[in-house]
PDB file of C-alpha atoms in Angstrom:
ATOM      1  CA  MET A   1      39.115  15.201  -3.977  1.00 41.00           C
ATOM      2  CA  TRP A   2      36.352  13.956  -1.174  1.00 41.00           C
ATOM      3  CA  ASP A   3      39.285  11.836   0.491  1.00 46.00           C
ATOM      4  CA  VAL A   4      41.097  15.601   0.710  1.00 45.00           C
ATOM      5  CA  THR A   5      38.148  17.002   2.618  1.00 45.00           C
ATOM      6  CA  ALA A   6      37.263  14.242   5.212  1.00 46.00           C
ATOM      7  CA  ILE A   7      41.314  14.105   5.720  1.00 43.00           C
ATOM      8  CA  SER A   8      40.711  17.988   6.817  1.00 44.00           C
ATOM      9  CA  LEU A   9      37.717  17.357   7.786  1.00 42.00           C
ATOM     10  CA  GLN A  10      38.660  14.690  10.680  1.00 44.00           C
ATOM     11  CA  ALA A  11      41.926  16.990  11.470  1.00 40.00           C
ATOM     12  CA  ALA A  12      39.470  19.155  12.423  1.00 38.00           C
ATOM     13  CA  GLU A  13      36.930  18.751  13.809  1.00 42.00           C
ATOM     14  CA  ALA A  14      35.788  22.086  14.851  1.00 34.00           C
ATOM     15  CA  ASP A  15      37.436  25.107  15.075  1.00 35.00           C
ATOM     16  CA  SER A  16      37.986  24.858  19.359  1.00 38.00           C
ATOM     17  CA  ILE A  17      40.474  22.013  18.606  1.00 36.00           C
ATOM     18  CA  GLY A  18      44.139  22.686  18.883  1.00 36.00           C
ATOM     19  CA  PRO A  19      46.989  22.296  17.063  1.00 38.00           C
ATOM     20  CA  LEU A  20      47.668  19.234  18.807  1.00 36.00           C
ATOM     21  CA  GLU A  21      45.016  16.887  17.961  1.00 41.00           C
ATOM     22  CA  ALA A  22      44.869  17.424  14.924  1.00 41.00           C
ATOM     23  CA  THR A  23      48.320  15.200  13.445  1.00 43.00           C
ATOM     24  CA  HIS A  24      45.794  13.040  14.706  1.00 48.00           C
ATOM     25  CA  VAL A  25      45.093  11.831  11.415  1.00 51.00           C
ATOM     26  CA  SER A  26      43.937   8.482   9.771  1.00 58.00           C
ATOM     27  CA  PHE A  27      47.763   6.796   8.078  1.00 58.00           C
ATOM     28  CA  SER A  28      45.634   4.794   5.322  1.00 67.00           C
ATOM     29  CA  SER A  29      43.400   7.927   4.268  1.00 71.00           C
ATOM     30  CA  ALA A  30      46.748  10.045   3.453  1.00 68.00           C
ATOM     31  CA  ALA A  31      47.727   7.106   1.672  1.00 71.00           C
ATOM     32  CA  SER A  32      45.504   6.347   0.118  1.00 77.00           C
ATOM     33  CA  ILE A  33      45.106  10.053  -1.465  1.00 75.00           C
ATOM     34  CA  TRP A  34      48.340  10.303  -2.159  1.00 75.00           C
ATOM     35  CA  LYS A  35      48.718   6.707  -3.931  1.00 78.00           C
ATOM     36  CA  ARG A  36      46.117   8.727  -5.826  1.00 79.00           C
ATOM     37  CA  ALA A  37      47.487  11.354  -6.774  1.00 78.00           C
ATOM     38  CA  THR A  38      50.841   9.620  -7.529  1.00 77.00           C
ATOM     39  CA  ALA A  39      49.382   6.999 -10.061  1.00 77.00           C
ATOM     40  CA  ARG A  40      47.854  10.517 -11.945  1.00 78.00           C
ATOM     41  CA  PRO A  41      49.117  11.598 -14.123  1.00 75.00           C
ATOM     42  CA  SER A  42      51.552  14.526 -15.013  1.00 79.00           C
ATOM     43  CA  VAL A  43      51.731  17.353 -17.048  1.00 78.00           C
ATOM     44  CA  ALA A  44      54.810  16.395 -17.534  1.00 76.00           C
ATOM     45  CA  LEU A  45      53.882  13.381 -19.362  1.00 73.00           C
ATOM     46  CA  VAL A  46      53.550  15.248 -22.678  1.00 71.00           C
ATOM     47  CA  GLY A  47      51.341  12.927 -24.696  1.00 75.00           C
ATOM     48  CA  THR A  48      48.564  12.970 -22.058  1.00 75.00           C
ATOM     49  CA  PRO A  49      44.852  14.141 -22.046  1.00 76.00           C
ATOM     50  CA  VAL A  50      46.354  16.392 -18.991  1.00 75.00           C
ATOM     51  CA  SER A  51      49.530  17.881 -20.799  1.00 76.00           C
ATOM     52  CA  THR A  52      47.857  20.441 -20.779  1.00 83.00           C
ATOM     53  CA  ASP A  53      45.898  21.217 -17.972  1.00 86.00           C
ATOM     54  CA  TRP A  54      47.348  23.303 -15.120  1.00 88.00           C
ATOM     55  CA  MET A  55      44.493  23.223 -12.718  1.00 91.00           C
ATOM     56  CA  TYR A  56      43.844  19.207 -12.122  1.00 88.00           C
ATOM     57  CA  GLU A  57      48.090  20.133 -11.806  1.00 90.00           C
ATOM     58  CA  SER A  58      46.924  22.652  -9.995  1.00 91.00           C
ATOM     59  CA  CYS A  59      45.060  20.089  -7.520  1.00 90.00           C
ATOM     60  CA  ARG A  60      47.086  17.054  -8.200  1.00 89.00           C
ATOM     61  CA  LEU A  61      49.976  19.176  -6.718  1.00 91.00           C
ATOM     62  CA  ALA A  62      47.949  20.491  -3.566  1.00 91.00           C
ATOM     63  CA  ALA A  63      46.777  17.015  -2.422  1.00 88.00           C
ATOM     64  CA  LEU A  64      50.473  15.544  -2.556  1.00 86.00           C
ATOM     65  CA  ILE A  65      51.150  19.199  -0.704  1.00 86.00           C
ATOM     66  CA  TYR A  66      48.904  18.255   1.288  1.00 83.00           C
ATOM     67  CA  CYS A  67      49.655  14.658   2.627  1.00 80.00           C
ATOM     68  CA  ARG A  68      53.067  15.819   3.557  1.00 79.00           C
ATOM     69  CA  MET A  69      51.938  18.581   5.659  1.00 74.00           C
ATOM     70  CA  VAL A  70      48.701  16.944   7.330  1.00 68.00           C
ATOM     71  CA  LEU A  71      51.047  13.444   7.813  1.00 64.00           C
ATOM     72  CA  PRO A  72      54.872  14.250   8.388  1.00 59.00           C
ATOM     73  CA  ARG A  73      55.551  11.207   9.629  1.00 59.00           C
ATOM     74  CA  ILE A  74      53.731   9.291   7.400  1.00 56.00           C
ATOM     75  CA  PRO A  75      55.888   5.842   7.435  1.00 57.00           C
ATOM     76  CA  SER A  76      57.581   5.790   3.928  1.00 56.00           C
ATOM     77  CA  ALA A  77      57.268   2.077   3.412  1.00 58.00           C
ATOM     78  CA  VAL A  78      53.334   3.237   2.733  1.00 54.00           C
ATOM     79  CA  THR A  79      53.496   5.528   0.726  1.00 51.00           C
ATOM     80  CA  GLY A  80      57.528   5.915  -1.169  1.00 59.00           C
ATOM     81  CA  ALA A  81      59.545   8.827  -0.242  1.00 64.00           C
ATOM     82  CA  PHE A  82      58.208  12.185  -0.241  1.00 66.00           C
ATOM     83  CA  PRO A  83      59.474  14.812  -2.530  1.00 72.00           C
ATOM     84  CA  PRO A  84      60.475  17.343  -1.084  1.00 74.00           C
ATOM     85  CA  LEU A  85      58.769  20.279  -0.337  1.00 74.00           C
ATOM     86  CA  SER A  86      61.079  22.460  -2.469  1.00 74.00           C
ATOM     87  CA  VAL A  87      60.983  20.540  -5.115  1.00 82.00           C
ATOM     88  CA  LEU A  88      56.078  20.146  -4.574  1.00 85.00           C
ATOM     89  CA  GLY A  89      56.157  23.720  -3.885  1.00 85.00           C
ATOM     90  CA  ARG A  90      58.023  24.919  -7.681  1.00 86.00           C
ATOM     91  CA  ASP A  91      56.485  22.747  -9.144  1.00 89.00           C
ATOM     92  CA  LEU A  92      52.906  23.992  -7.525  1.00 92.00           C
ATOM     93  CA  TYR A  93      53.938  27.346  -8.553  1.00 92.00           C
ATOM     94  CA  ARG A  94      54.495  26.625 -11.872  1.00 90.00           C
ATOM     95  CA  SER A  95      51.350  24.745 -12.663  1.00 92.00           C
ATOM     96  CA  LEU A  96      49.338  27.734 -10.587  1.00 94.00           C
ATOM     97  CA  THR A  97      50.824  30.508 -12.961  1.00 93.00           C
ATOM     98  CA  GLY A  98      50.913  28.697 -15.682  1.00 91.00           C
ATOM     99  CA  THR A  99      46.790  29.320 -15.110  1.00 92.00           C
ATOM    100  CA  ASP A 100      44.298  32.465 -15.383  1.00 91.00           C
ATOM    101  CA  ALA A 101      43.819  32.941 -12.686  1.00 88.00           C
ATOM    102  CA  SER A 102      43.111  36.489 -13.743  1.00 89.00           C
ATOM    103  CA  ASP A 103      39.179  35.473 -12.425  1.00 90.00           C
ATOM    104  CA  CYS A 104      40.293  33.364 -10.217  1.00 91.00           C
ATOM    105  CA  TRP A 105      39.260  30.092 -11.630  1.00 92.00           C
ATOM    106  CA  GLY A 106      35.688  31.184 -11.700  1.00 90.00           C
ATOM    107  CA  ASP A 107      33.687  29.068 -10.544  1.00 91.00           C
ATOM    108  CA  MET A 108      36.058  26.791  -9.342  1.00 93.00           C
ATOM    109  CA  ALA A 109      37.857  29.954  -6.777  1.00 92.00           C
ATOM    110  CA  GLY A 110      37.120  27.729  -3.998  1.00 92.00           C
ATOM    111  CA  VAL A 111      39.709  24.738  -5.445  1.00 93.00           C
ATOM    112  CA  LEU A 112      41.814  27.569  -6.146  1.00 94.00           C
ATOM    113  CA  TYR A 113      42.082  28.863  -2.679  1.00 94.00           C
ATOM    114  CA  TRP A 114      42.234  25.724  -1.307  1.00 92.00           C
ATOM    115  CA  CYS A 115      45.231  25.157  -3.698  1.00 93.00           C
ATOM    116  CA  SER A 116      46.605  28.395  -2.900  1.00 93.00           C
ATOM    117  CA  LEU A 117      45.882  27.286   1.122  1.00 91.00           C
ATOM    118  CA  VAL A 118      47.782  24.760   0.784  1.00 89.00           C
ATOM    119  CA  GLY A 119      50.705  26.044  -1.529  1.00 88.00           C
ATOM    120  CA  GLY A 120      51.219  29.092   1.021  1.00 86.00           C
ATOM    121  CA  ALA A 121      51.137  27.034   4.582  1.00 82.00           C
ATOM    122  CA  ALA A 122      54.213  24.636   2.238  1.00 79.00           C
ATOM    123  CA  MET A 123      56.438  27.570   1.982  1.00 79.00           C
ATOM    124  CA  ARG A 124      56.768  29.152   4.883  1.00 73.00           C
ATOM    125  CA  PRO A 125      59.723  29.575   6.351  1.00 68.00           C
ATOM    126  CA  VAL A 126      61.947  27.181   7.387  1.00 59.00           C
ATOM    127  CA  PRO A 127      63.173  28.531  10.902  1.00 57.00           C
ATOM    128  CA  ASP A 128      65.715  25.667  11.570  1.00 53.00           C
ATOM    129  CA  THR A 129      68.339  26.452   9.111  1.00 44.00           C
ATOM    130  CA  SER A 130      70.061  22.431   9.561  1.00 45.00           C
ATOM    131  CA  GLU A 131      67.098  22.209   7.818  1.00 43.00           C
ATOM    132  CA  THR A 132      66.572  20.002   4.221  1.00 44.00           C
ATOM    133  CA  ASP A 133      64.237  21.420   2.837  1.00 46.00           C
ATOM    134  CA  ARG A 134      64.621  24.956   2.606  1.00 48.00           C
ATOM    135  CA  TRP A 135      63.622  27.255  -0.607  1.00 47.00           C
ATOM    136  CA  GLU A 136      67.020  28.327  -1.859  1.00 47.00           C
ATOM    137  CA  ASP A 137      68.711  24.927  -2.260  1.00 48.00           C
ATOM    138  CA  VAL A 138      66.149  24.331  -5.221  1.00 51.00           C
ATOM    139  CA  GLU A 139      68.827  23.914  -7.674  1.00 51.00           C
ATOM    140  CA  GLY A 140      68.731  26.839 -10.833  1.00 52.00           C
ATOM    141  CA  SER A 141      67.477  29.607  -8.083  1.00 57.00           C
ATOM    142  CA  ASP A 142      68.372  32.429  -6.783  1.00 67.00           C
ATOM    143  CA  PHE A 143      67.341  33.647  -3.216  1.00 70.00           C
ATOM    144  CA  GLU A 144      64.918  37.098  -4.710  1.00 78.00           C
ATOM    145  CA  GLU A 145      63.008  34.140  -7.138  1.00 77.00           C
ATOM    146  CA  SER A 146      62.685  32.013  -4.899  1.00 75.00           C
ATOM    147  CA  GLU A 147      60.971  34.163  -2.428  1.00 82.00           C
ATOM    148  CA  HIS A 148      59.041  34.983  -5.121  1.00 84.00           C
ATOM    149  CA  ARG A 149      58.132  32.570  -5.498  1.00 82.00           C
ATOM    150  CA  ARG A 150      57.335  30.993  -1.772  1.00 81.00           C
ATOM    151  CA  ARG A 151      55.255  34.658  -1.707  1.00 89.00           C
ATOM    152  CA  TRP A 152      53.035  34.135  -4.427  1.00 90.00           C
ATOM    153  CA  PRO A 153      50.535  31.738  -3.554  1.00 90.00           C
ATOM    154  CA  THR A 154      50.559  33.733  -0.250  1.00 89.00           C
ATOM    155  CA  LEU A 155      49.415  36.384  -1.254  1.00 92.00           C
ATOM    156  CA  LEU A 156      46.485  34.787  -4.100  1.00 93.00           C
ATOM    157  CA  ALA A 157      45.000  33.289  -1.057  1.00 92.00           C
ATOM    158  CA  VAL A 158      45.115  36.882   0.280  1.00 93.00           C
ATOM    159  CA  ARG A 159      43.392  37.601  -2.231  1.00 94.00           C
ATOM    160  CA  LEU A 160      40.679  34.852  -2.599  1.00 94.00           C
ATOM    161  CA  THR A 161      40.351  35.447   0.773  1.00 94.00           C
ATOM    162  CA  ILE A 162      39.195  38.592  -0.372  1.00 94.00           C
ATOM    163  CA  TRP A 163      37.013  37.760  -3.183  1.00 93.00           C
ATOM    164  CA  LEU A 164      35.469  34.612  -1.753  1.00 94.00           C
ATOM    165  CA  ALA A 165      34.410  36.078   1.652  1.00 93.00           C
ATOM    166  CA  PHE A 166      31.894  38.577   0.979  1.00 92.00           C
ATOM    167  CA  GLN A 167      30.522  36.173  -0.975  1.00 92.00           C
ATOM    168  CA  TYR A 168      30.921  33.067   1.674  1.00 92.00           C
ATOM    169  CA  ALA A 169      32.811  35.399   4.732  1.00 93.00           C
ATOM    170  CA  ASP A 170      31.248  31.626   7.545  1.00 93.00           C
ATOM    171  CA  MET A 171      32.240  29.437   4.864  1.00 91.00           C
ATOM    172  CA  VAL A 172      36.278  31.543   4.247  1.00 92.00           C
ATOM    173  CA  THR A 173      35.773  31.769   8.676  1.00 92.00           C
ATOM    174  CA  THR A 174      36.017  28.374   9.037  1.00 90.00           C
ATOM    175  CA  THR A 175      37.893  27.091   6.652  1.00 87.00           C
ATOM    176  CA  LEU A 176      41.009  29.686   7.776  1.00 88.00           C
ATOM    177  CA  ARG A 177      40.648  28.411  10.852  1.00 87.00           C
ATOM    178  CA  ARG A 178      40.463  24.743  10.300  1.00 81.00           C
ATOM    179  CA  PHE A 179      43.222  25.589   8.387  1.00 80.00           C
ATOM    180  CA  ILE A 180      45.305  26.497  10.946  1.00 78.00           C
ATOM    181  CA  CYS A 181      45.424  23.836  12.761  1.00 72.00           C
ATOM    182  CA  VAL A 182      46.085  21.476  10.018  1.00 66.00           C
ATOM    183  CA  SER A 183      49.300  23.995   8.310  1.00 62.00           C
ATOM    184  CA  ARG A 184      50.543  23.867  12.172  1.00 55.00           C
ATOM    185  CA  PRO A 185      52.008  20.955  12.611  1.00 48.00           C
ATOM    186  CA  VAL A 186      54.096  22.061   9.243  1.00 47.00           C
ATOM    187  CA  THR A 187      56.987  23.371  11.981  1.00 45.00           C
ATOM    188  CA  VAL A 188      56.380  20.399  15.018  1.00 36.00           C
TER     189      VAL A 188
END
């Protein structure tokens, strides 16, 4: 996960950086994260050591979504085809709900916070109805279910913001400021 943090810091070196400047991130760093995250086994592979580790899967999927958000124009020759955000988001929702978030992952609350921020930003509604990456287009889901799935990570992020702000107010504020710069390019 160190590479993801490095890209975050590179994308928003200072709090005053604007959203357009935040899009200038190294393609090689994101491609490296993408390749490593896709090379790691999914929990869908039965019989692997990670087949029941939903925390691991949440982090893996959040890294994939993060690469897609930060670098939507990364050359497909480098990474192959990006899965639609609707598929990655649905899978992230399933993996997050597969964990016990009642204690906010305990000592790993910051990791859960990052996963929920990434998931919430990626699952925002698409303003253009011609966009193919809409939540309503996920096979086998109705509108109400997809709305719940879309809003759940955001609600979890709000809960974690409040919970973590009592102990780490400066860190939460800095994280949110930087994440705004990183997540804005999603709509560009």
